[in-house]
Short mmCIF file of C-alpha atoms in Angstrom, two decimals:
data_model
loop_
_atom_site.label_atom_id
_atom_site.label_comp_id
_atom_site.label_asym_id
_atom_site.label_seq_id
_atom_site.Cartn_x
_atom_site.Cartn_y
_atom_site.Cartn_z
CA PRO Q 1012 96.10 84.25 70.75
CA GLN Q 1013 94.62 83.38 67.37
CA VAL Q 1014 91.21 82.72 68.92
CA TRP Q 1015 89.85 84.73 71.86
CA ASP Q 1016 87.93 82.63 74.37
CA PRO Q 1017 85.98 84.69 76.95
CA SER Q 1018 84.72 81.63 78.80
CA ASN Q 1019 87.37 81.88 81.53
CA PHE Q 1020 86.51 85.53 82.18
CA LEU Q 1021 82.78 84.77 82.26
CA GLY Q 1022 83.30 81.80 84.54
CA ILE Q 1023 85.21 83.94 87.04
CA LEU Q 1024 82.85 86.93 86.78
CA PHE Q 1025 79.82 84.76 87.54
CA GLY Q 1026 81.65 82.62 90.08
CA PRO Q 1027 81.08 82.82 93.83
CA THR Q 1028 84.44 84.15 94.98
CA LEU Q 1029 85.65 87.00 92.75
CA PHE Q 1030 83.51 89.89 93.95
CA HIS Q 1031 83.63 88.73 97.57
CA SER Q 1032 87.43 88.67 97.58
CA LEU Q 1033 87.53 91.98 95.67
CA TRP Q 1034 85.30 93.57 98.30
CA ASN Q 1035 87.55 92.29 101.09
CA SER Q 1036 90.64 93.70 99.36
CA LEU Q 1037 88.90 97.00 98.60
CA PHE Q 1038 87.73 97.44 102.20
CA ILE Q 1039 91.16 96.64 103.62
CA SER Q 1040 92.97 98.88 101.10
CA LEU Q 1041 90.68 101.90 101.53
CA ALA Q 1042 90.79 101.63 105.32
CA THR Q 1043 94.59 101.34 105.20
CA VAL Q 1044 94.84 104.40 102.95
CA ALA Q 1045 92.51 106.51 105.10
CA LEU Q 1046 94.22 105.67 108.40
CA SER Q 1047 97.77 105.95 107.05
CA ILE Q 1048 97.06 109.36 105.47
CA LEU Q 1049 95.45 110.67 108.65
CA LEU Q 1050 98.13 109.43 111.06
CA ALA Q 1051 101.12 110.18 108.81
CA SER Q 1052 99.94 113.69 107.92
CA MET Q 1053 99.32 114.59 111.57
CA ALA Q 1054 102.74 113.27 112.62
CA ALA Q 1055 104.48 114.99 109.71
CA PHE Q 1056 102.72 118.28 110.48
CA ALA Q 1057 103.97 118.12 114.07
CA PHE Q 1058 107.54 117.41 112.94
CA ALA Q 1059 107.45 120.15 110.29
CA HIS Q 1060 105.78 123.01 112.17
CA ILE Q 1061 105.96 122.35 115.92
CA ARG Q 1062 109.23 122.65 117.81
CA PHE Q 1063 109.55 120.28 120.75
CA PHE Q 1064 112.33 118.42 122.51
CA GLY Q 1065 113.36 115.23 120.76
CA SER Q 1066 111.53 115.91 117.49
CA LYS Q 1067 114.56 115.08 115.31
CA PHE Q 1068 115.24 111.90 117.27
CA LEU Q 1069 111.62 110.76 116.92
CA MET Q 1070 111.61 111.58 113.21
CA ASN Q 1071 114.77 109.55 112.63
CA PHE Q 1072 113.44 106.73 114.79
CA LEU Q 1073 110.28 106.50 112.68
CA LEU Q 1074 112.31 106.51 109.48
CA LEU Q 1075 114.20 103.44 110.71
CA GLY Q 1076 111.10 101.54 109.69
CA LEU Q 1077 112.19 101.95 106.07
CA LEU Q 1078 115.13 99.62 106.75
CA PHE Q 1079 113.07 96.62 107.83
CA PRO Q 1080 110.73 94.83 105.41
CA SER Q 1081 107.59 93.37 106.93
CA ALA Q 1082 108.62 89.83 105.97
CA THR Q 1083 111.45 89.91 108.53
CA ALA Q 1084 108.96 90.43 111.35
CA ILE Q 1085 106.30 87.98 110.25
CA LEU Q 1086 106.83 85.48 113.09
CA PRO Q 1087 106.72 87.93 116.05
CA LEU Q 1088 103.95 89.76 114.21
CA PHE Q 1089 101.89 86.57 114.02
CA ILE Q 1090 102.42 85.91 117.74
CA LYS Q 1091 101.43 89.46 118.67
CA MET Q 1092 98.31 89.35 116.46
CA ARG Q 1093 97.36 86.03 118.07
CA ASP Q 1094 97.78 87.47 121.58
CA LEU Q 1095 95.63 90.51 120.67
CA GLY Q 1096 92.94 88.42 119.03
CA LEU Q 1097 93.48 89.99 115.60
CA LEU Q 1098 94.02 86.79 113.62
CA ASP Q 1099 91.52 85.97 110.87
CA SER Q 1100 90.11 89.50 110.88
CA HIS Q 1101 90.32 92.43 108.50
CA LEU Q 1102 91.09 94.76 111.40
CA GLY Q 1103 94.33 92.93 112.11
CA ILE Q 1104 95.45 93.25 108.49
CA ILE Q 1105 94.58 96.96 108.43
CA VAL Q 1106 96.42 97.77 111.66
CA VAL Q 1107 99.60 95.99 110.56
CA GLN Q 1108 99.60 97.51 107.08
CA VAL Q 1109 99.10 101.00 108.49
CA ALA Q 1110 101.98 100.48 110.92
CA PHE Q 1111 104.36 99.39 108.16
CA SER Q 1112 103.30 102.21 105.82
CA LEU Q 1113 103.81 105.04 108.32
CA SER Q 1114 107.56 105.51 107.85
CA PHE Q 1115 107.43 106.16 104.11
CA SER Q 1116 104.20 108.16 104.38
CA ILE Q 1117 105.60 110.44 107.10
CA LEU Q 1118 108.74 111.03 105.03
CA LEU Q 1119 106.72 112.15 101.99
CA PHE Q 1120 104.36 114.33 104.03
CA HIS Q 1121 107.20 115.90 106.00
CA ASN Q 1122 109.14 116.93 102.89
CA PHE Q 1123 106.00 118.42 101.37
CA PHE Q 1124 104.92 120.29 104.52
CA LYS Q 1125 108.37 121.82 104.94
CA GLN Q 1126 107.99 123.53 101.55
CA LEU Q 1127 104.64 125.16 102.32
CA PRO Q 1128 104.95 128.92 102.94
CA LYS Q 1129 105.68 129.46 106.62
CA GLU Q 1130 103.83 132.78 106.39
CA LEU Q 1131 100.53 130.89 106.13
CA VAL Q 1132 101.10 129.19 109.47
CA ASP Q 1133 102.26 132.43 111.08
CA ALA Q 1134 99.20 134.28 109.78
CA ALA Q 1135 96.91 131.58 111.12
CA ARG Q 1136 98.64 131.75 114.51
CA LEU Q 1137 98.07 135.52 114.58
CA ASP Q 1138 94.38 134.86 113.98
CA ASN Q 1139 94.28 132.71 117.13
CA CYS Q 1140 94.17 129.39 115.27
CA GLY Q 1141 95.48 126.40 117.16
CA TYR Q 1142 97.70 123.83 115.53
CA LEU Q 1143 94.79 121.45 114.98
CA ARG Q 1144 92.80 124.08 113.06
CA ILE Q 1145 95.89 125.06 111.08
CA TYR Q 1146 96.42 121.43 110.16
CA TRP Q 1147 92.80 120.89 109.12
CA TYR Q 1148 91.92 124.22 107.46
CA VAL Q 1149 95.27 125.47 106.11
CA THR Q 1150 97.68 122.58 105.55
CA LEU Q 1151 95.44 119.76 104.32
CA PRO Q 1152 93.62 121.79 101.62
CA LEU Q 1153 97.04 122.64 100.11
CA SER Q 1154 98.28 119.04 100.30
CA LEU Q 1155 96.10 117.28 97.74
CA PRO Q 1156 99.08 116.23 95.54
CA ILE Q 1157 100.96 114.52 98.36
CA ILE Q 1158 97.74 112.99 99.75
CA ALA Q 1159 97.07 111.45 96.33
CA THR Q 1160 100.66 110.22 96.08
CA VAL Q 1161 100.68 108.58 99.50
CA GLY Q 1162 97.22 107.19 98.84
CA VAL Q 1163 98.26 105.53 95.58
CA PHE Q 1164 101.41 103.98 97.08
CA ASN Q 1165 99.57 102.62 100.10
CA PHE Q 1166 96.56 101.45 98.09
CA VAL Q 1167 98.65 99.49 95.61
CA GLY Q 1168 100.82 98.04 98.39
CA SER Q 1169 97.78 96.92 100.37
CA TRP Q 1170 95.91 95.71 97.28
CA ASN Q 1171 98.80 93.45 96.26
CA SER Q 1172 99.68 92.24 99.76
CA PHE Q 1173 99.94 88.45 99.88
CA LEU Q 1174 102.21 87.26 102.71
CA LEU Q 1175 100.41 88.98 105.61
CA PRO Q 1176 96.88 87.85 104.61
CA LEU Q 1177 98.25 84.36 103.93
CA ILE Q 1178 99.61 84.14 107.48
CA ALA Q 1179 96.77 85.91 109.29
CA LEU Q 1180 93.58 84.84 107.48
CA ASN Q 1181 92.16 81.34 107.82
CA THR Q 1182 88.54 81.69 106.69
CA ASP Q 1183 87.59 81.66 103.02
CA ALA Q 1184 85.05 84.42 103.62
CA ASN Q 1185 87.85 86.78 104.74
CA TYR Q 1186 90.25 86.05 101.88
CA THR Q 1187 91.58 88.91 99.78
CA TRP Q 1188 92.01 88.59 96.01
CA PRO Q 1189 95.65 87.36 96.11
CA LEU Q 1190 94.49 84.47 98.27
CA GLY Q 1191 91.54 83.86 95.95
CA ILE Q 1192 93.96 82.84 93.21
CA MET Q 1193 94.83 79.74 95.23
CA GLN Q 1194 91.50 78.18 94.29
CA PHE Q 1195 92.95 77.60 90.81
CA GLN Q 1196 96.18 76.05 92.09
CA GLY Q 1197 96.41 72.47 93.23
CA GLU Q 1198 99.05 70.09 94.46
CA HIS Q 1199 99.67 68.59 91.02
CA GLY Q 1200 98.92 71.49 88.68
CA SER Q 1201 97.55 74.96 88.08
CA ASP Q 1202 94.77 76.22 85.83
CA TRP Q 1203 96.82 78.97 84.18
CA PRO Q 1204 94.11 80.34 81.83
CA LYS Q 1205 91.82 81.00 84.82
CA ILE Q 1206 94.69 82.34 86.92
CA LEU Q 1207 95.63 84.86 84.23
CA ALA Q 1208 92.00 85.81 83.65
CA TYR Q 1209 91.56 86.28 87.41
CA LEU Q 1210 94.68 88.48 87.58
CA THR Q 1211 93.48 90.59 84.67
CA LEU Q 1212 90.12 91.24 86.32
CA THR Q 1213 91.59 91.99 89.75
CA ILE Q 1214 94.17 94.57 88.63
CA ILE Q 1215 91.47 96.77 87.08
CA PRO Q 1216 90.55 98.56 90.39
CA ALA Q 1217 94.22 99.36 91.10
CA ILE Q 1218 94.71 100.73 87.58
CA ALA Q 1219 91.53 102.81 87.88
CA PHE Q 1220 92.66 104.23 91.23
CA PHE Q 1221 96.03 105.14 89.73
CA LEU Q 1222 94.48 106.82 86.67
CA VAL Q 1223 92.23 108.96 88.85
CA ALA Q 1224 95.15 110.17 90.99
CA GLN Q 1225 97.99 110.20 88.45
CA ARG Q 1226 97.80 113.96 87.80
CA TYR Q 1227 98.83 114.57 91.41
CA ILE Q 1228 101.51 111.89 91.76
CA ILE Q 1229 104.42 113.65 90.03
CA SER Q 1230 103.76 116.97 91.78
CA GLY Q 1231 103.51 115.17 95.09
CA LEU Q 1232 106.78 113.27 94.64
CA THR Q 1233 108.69 116.31 93.39
CA GLY Q 1234 107.28 118.64 96.05
CA GLY Q 1235 110.24 119.80 98.12
CA ALA Q 1236 112.81 118.56 95.61
CA VAL Q 1237 113.84 122.08 94.59
CA LYS Q 1238 113.54 125.51 96.05
CA GLY Q 1239 112.60 128.54 94.05
#
Protein backbone atom coordinates (compact mmCIF):
# COMPACT_ATOMS: atom_id res chain seq x y z
CA PRO A 1 0.00 0.00 0.00
CA GLN A 2 1.08 3.57 -0.65
CA VAL A 3 0.00 4.65 2.84
CA TRP A 4 0.35 2.39 5.89
CA ASP A 5 -2.58 2.64 8.30
CA PRO A 6 -1.97 0.94 11.68
CA SER A 7 -5.43 1.76 12.99
CA ASN A 8 -6.81 -1.71 12.20
CA PHE A 9 -3.94 -3.40 14.05
CA LEU A 10 -4.33 -1.08 17.04
CA GLY A 11 -8.09 -1.58 17.10
CA ILE A 12 -7.67 -5.36 17.22
CA LEU A 13 -4.78 -5.29 19.73
CA PHE A 14 -6.78 -3.17 22.17
CA GLY A 15 -10.05 -4.94 21.44
CA PRO A 16 -11.74 -7.36 23.84
CA THR A 17 -11.45 -10.60 21.91
CA LEU A 18 -7.97 -11.02 20.40
CA PHE A 19 -5.93 -12.04 23.43
CA HIS A 20 -8.77 -14.10 24.89
CA SER A 21 -9.13 -16.13 21.70
CA LEU A 22 -5.33 -16.40 21.38
CA TRP A 23 -5.12 -17.76 24.91
CA ASN A 24 -7.82 -20.34 24.16
CA SER A 25 -5.97 -21.47 21.02
CA LEU A 26 -2.61 -21.51 22.81
CA PHE A 27 -3.97 -23.60 25.69
CA ILE A 28 -5.65 -26.10 23.36
CA SER A 29 -2.59 -26.34 21.07
CA LEU A 30 -0.04 -26.81 23.86
CA ALA A 31 -2.20 -29.40 25.62
CA THR A 32 -2.69 -31.24 22.32
CA VAL A 33 1.06 -31.22 21.65
CA ALA A 34 1.96 -32.44 25.14
CA LEU A 35 -0.57 -35.29 25.18
CA SER A 36 0.08 -36.40 21.60
CA ILE A 37 3.86 -36.49 22.15
CA LEU A 38 3.50 -38.46 25.38
CA LEU A 39 1.00 -41.02 24.08
CA ALA A 40 2.55 -41.41 20.62
CA SER A 41 6.10 -41.78 21.92
CA MET A 42 5.08 -44.42 24.47
CA ALA A 43 3.14 -46.39 21.85
CA ALA A 44 5.95 -46.10 19.30
CA PHE A 45 8.52 -47.21 21.89
CA ALA A 46 6.47 -50.32 22.61
CA PHE A 47 6.14 -51.14 18.90
CA ALA A 48 9.84 -50.51 18.24
CA HIS A 49 11.48 -52.25 21.22
CA ILE A 50 9.00 -54.67 22.80
CA ARG A 51 8.03 -57.90 21.08
CA PHE A 52 4.48 -59.03 21.77
CA PHE A 53 1.77 -60.91 19.93
CA GLY A 54 -0.16 -58.76 17.48
CA SER A 55 2.23 -55.79 17.51
CA LYS A 56 2.38 -55.53 13.71
CA PHE A 57 -1.39 -55.79 13.42
CA LEU A 58 -1.91 -53.06 16.03
CA MET A 59 0.67 -50.83 14.35
CA ASN A 60 -1.02 -51.20 10.97
CA PHE A 61 -4.43 -50.68 12.55
CA LEU A 62 -3.31 -47.38 14.09
CA LEU A 63 -1.83 -46.25 10.78
CA LEU A 64 -5.24 -46.71 9.14
CA GLY A 65 -6.11 -43.43 10.81
CA LEU A 66 -4.01 -41.68 8.17
CA LEU A 67 -6.59 -42.67 5.54
CA PHE A 68 -9.54 -40.91 7.15
CA PRO A 69 -9.67 -37.11 7.49
CA SER A 70 -11.44 -35.80 10.57
CA ALA A 71 -14.07 -34.04 8.44
CA THR A 72 -15.53 -37.41 7.38
CA ALA A 73 -16.32 -38.27 11.00
CA ILE A 74 -17.65 -34.92 12.13
CA LEU A 75 -21.28 -36.04 12.57
CA PRO A 76 -20.67 -39.19 14.69
CA LEU A 77 -17.95 -37.24 16.48
CA PHE A 78 -20.42 -34.52 17.40
CA ILE A 79 -22.91 -37.10 18.69
CA LYS A 80 -20.26 -38.87 20.76
CA MET A 81 -18.99 -35.57 22.23
CA ARG A 82 -22.58 -34.65 23.11
CA ASP A 83 -23.15 -38.00 24.84
CA LEU A 84 -19.91 -37.61 26.84
CA GLY A 85 -20.66 -34.03 27.82
CA LEU A 86 -17.62 -32.65 25.98
CA LEU A 87 -19.40 -30.08 23.84
CA ASP A 88 -18.52 -26.41 24.36
CA SER A 89 -15.38 -27.29 26.32
CA HIS A 90 -11.67 -27.10 25.60
CA LEU A 91 -11.20 -30.63 26.92
CA GLY A 92 -13.39 -32.04 24.16
CA ILE A 93 -11.37 -30.26 21.47
CA ILE A 94 -8.08 -31.46 22.99
CA VAL A 95 -9.18 -35.10 23.25
CA VAL A 96 -10.40 -35.22 19.65
CA GLN A 97 -7.33 -33.49 18.23
CA VAL A 98 -5.01 -35.83 20.12
CA ALA A 99 -6.92 -38.85 18.82
CA PHE A 100 -6.65 -37.70 15.20
CA SER A 101 -2.95 -36.80 15.53
CA LEU A 102 -1.83 -40.14 16.98
CA SER A 103 -1.48 -42.06 13.72
CA PHE A 104 0.97 -39.68 12.09
CA SER A 105 2.81 -39.04 15.36
CA ILE A 106 3.28 -42.76 16.06
CA LEU A 107 4.58 -43.29 12.52
CA LEU A 108 7.25 -40.59 12.93
CA PHE A 109 8.27 -41.75 16.41
CA HIS A 110 8.39 -45.40 15.36
CA ASN A 111 10.70 -44.75 12.40
CA PHE A 112 13.00 -42.68 14.60
CA PHE A 113 13.10 -45.16 17.49
CA LYS A 114 13.92 -48.03 15.15
CA GLN A 115 17.14 -46.25 14.15
CA LEU A 116 18.41 -45.73 17.69
CA PRO A 117 21.30 -48.08 18.56
CA LYS A 118 19.84 -51.30 19.92
CA GLU A 119 22.95 -51.68 22.08
CA LEU A 120 21.72 -48.82 24.30
CA VAL A 121 18.52 -50.69 25.12
CA ASP A 122 20.40 -53.95 25.67
CA ALA A 123 22.89 -52.24 27.98
CA ALA A 124 20.07 -50.68 29.99
CA ARG A 125 18.36 -54.07 30.28
CA LEU A 126 21.61 -55.57 31.61
CA ASP A 127 21.64 -52.84 34.25
CA ASN A 128 18.20 -53.99 35.45
CA CYS A 129 16.31 -51.08 33.87
CA GLY A 130 12.68 -51.73 33.07
CA TYR A 131 11.12 -50.60 29.84
CA LEU A 132 9.59 -47.53 31.48
CA ARG A 133 12.98 -46.33 32.75
CA ILE A 134 14.58 -47.08 29.38
CA TYR A 135 11.89 -45.03 27.69
CA TRP A 136 12.24 -42.09 30.07
CA TYR A 137 16.01 -42.00 30.70
CA VAL A 138 17.50 -43.45 27.50
CA THR A 139 15.11 -43.02 24.57
CA LEU A 140 13.49 -39.63 25.20
CA PRO A 141 16.75 -37.70 25.81
CA LEU A 142 17.97 -38.89 22.38
CA SER A 143 14.69 -38.03 20.65
CA LEU A 144 14.65 -34.23 20.80
CA PRO A 145 14.63 -33.82 16.98
CA ILE A 146 11.58 -36.02 16.45
CA ILE A 147 9.82 -34.54 19.50
CA ALA A 148 10.28 -31.07 18.01
CA THR A 149 9.07 -32.27 14.61
CA VAL A 150 5.93 -33.91 15.95
CA GLY A 151 5.34 -30.93 18.21
CA VAL A 152 5.48 -28.44 15.33
CA PHE A 153 3.15 -30.47 13.11
CA ASN A 154 0.60 -30.96 15.88
CA PHE A 155 0.85 -27.38 17.13
CA VAL A 156 0.27 -25.87 13.70
CA GLY A 157 -2.56 -28.31 12.96
CA SER A 158 -4.28 -27.54 16.25
CA TRP A 159 -3.62 -23.79 16.01
CA ASN A 160 -5.26 -23.60 12.57
CA SER A 161 -8.15 -25.97 13.33
CA PHE A 162 -11.48 -24.44 12.34
CA LEU A 163 -14.12 -27.09 11.61
CA LEU A 164 -13.97 -28.94 14.95
CA PRO A 165 -14.15 -25.80 17.15
CA LEU A 166 -16.91 -24.45 14.90
CA ILE A 167 -19.00 -27.57 15.49
CA ALA A 168 -18.18 -28.12 19.17
CA LEU A 169 -17.93 -24.63 20.69
CA ASN A 170 -20.99 -22.47 21.28
CA THR A 171 -19.83 -19.87 23.82
CA ASP A 172 -17.91 -16.78 22.76
CA ALA A 173 -15.65 -17.11 25.79
CA ASN A 174 -14.41 -20.51 24.54
CA TYR A 175 -13.78 -19.46 20.93
CA THR A 176 -10.37 -20.04 19.38
CA TRP A 177 -8.77 -17.49 17.07
CA PRO A 178 -10.16 -18.96 13.80
CA LEU A 179 -13.65 -18.50 15.22
CA GLY A 180 -12.76 -15.00 16.39
CA ILE A 181 -12.44 -13.92 12.77
CA MET A 182 -16.19 -14.36 12.37
CA GLN A 183 -16.79 -11.17 14.35
CA PHE A 184 -15.64 -9.25 11.25
CA GLN A 185 -17.87 -11.18 8.86
CA GLY A 186 -21.54 -10.44 8.45
CA GLU A 187 -24.42 -11.63 6.34
CA HIS A 188 -24.00 -8.86 3.77
CA GLY A 189 -20.28 -8.16 3.86
CA SER A 190 -16.88 -8.61 5.47
CA ASP A 191 -14.44 -6.11 6.93
CA TRP A 192 -11.40 -7.34 4.99
CA PRO A 193 -8.82 -4.86 6.38
CA LYS A 194 -9.59 -6.02 9.93
CA ILE A 195 -9.73 -9.67 8.88
CA LEU A 196 -6.28 -9.46 7.29
CA ALA A 197 -4.88 -7.53 10.25
CA TYR A 198 -6.35 -10.15 12.62
CA LEU A 199 -4.80 -12.98 10.57
CA THR A 200 -1.41 -11.27 10.58
CA LEU A 201 -1.42 -10.91 14.36
CA THR A 202 -2.64 -14.45 15.01
CA ILE A 203 -0.06 -16.27 12.86
CA ILE A 204 2.83 -14.73 14.83
CA PRO A 205 2.76 -17.38 17.64
CA ALA A 206 2.79 -20.25 15.11
CA ILE A 207 5.72 -18.68 13.23
CA ALA A 208 7.59 -18.13 16.50
CA PHE A 209 7.03 -21.75 17.55
CA PHE A 210 8.30 -22.95 14.17
CA LEU A 211 11.42 -20.75 14.30
CA VAL A 212 12.32 -22.05 17.75
CA ALA A 213 12.05 -25.69 16.65
CA GLN A 214 13.14 -25.47 13.00
CA ARG A 215 16.71 -26.65 13.66
CA TYR A 216 15.32 -30.03 14.74
CA ILE A 217 12.63 -30.47 12.09
CA ILE A 218 14.78 -31.66 9.17
CA SER A 219 16.80 -34.07 11.34
CA GLY A 220 13.59 -35.42 12.81
CA LEU A 221 11.93 -35.99 9.44
CA THR A 222 15.02 -37.56 7.88
CA GLY A 223 15.78 -39.75 10.90
CA GLY A 224 15.49 -43.34 9.72
CA ALA A 225 15.50 -42.40 6.04
CA VAL A 226 18.95 -43.87 5.44
CA LYS A 227 21.18 -46.33 7.17
CA GLY A 228 24.87 -45.82 7.61
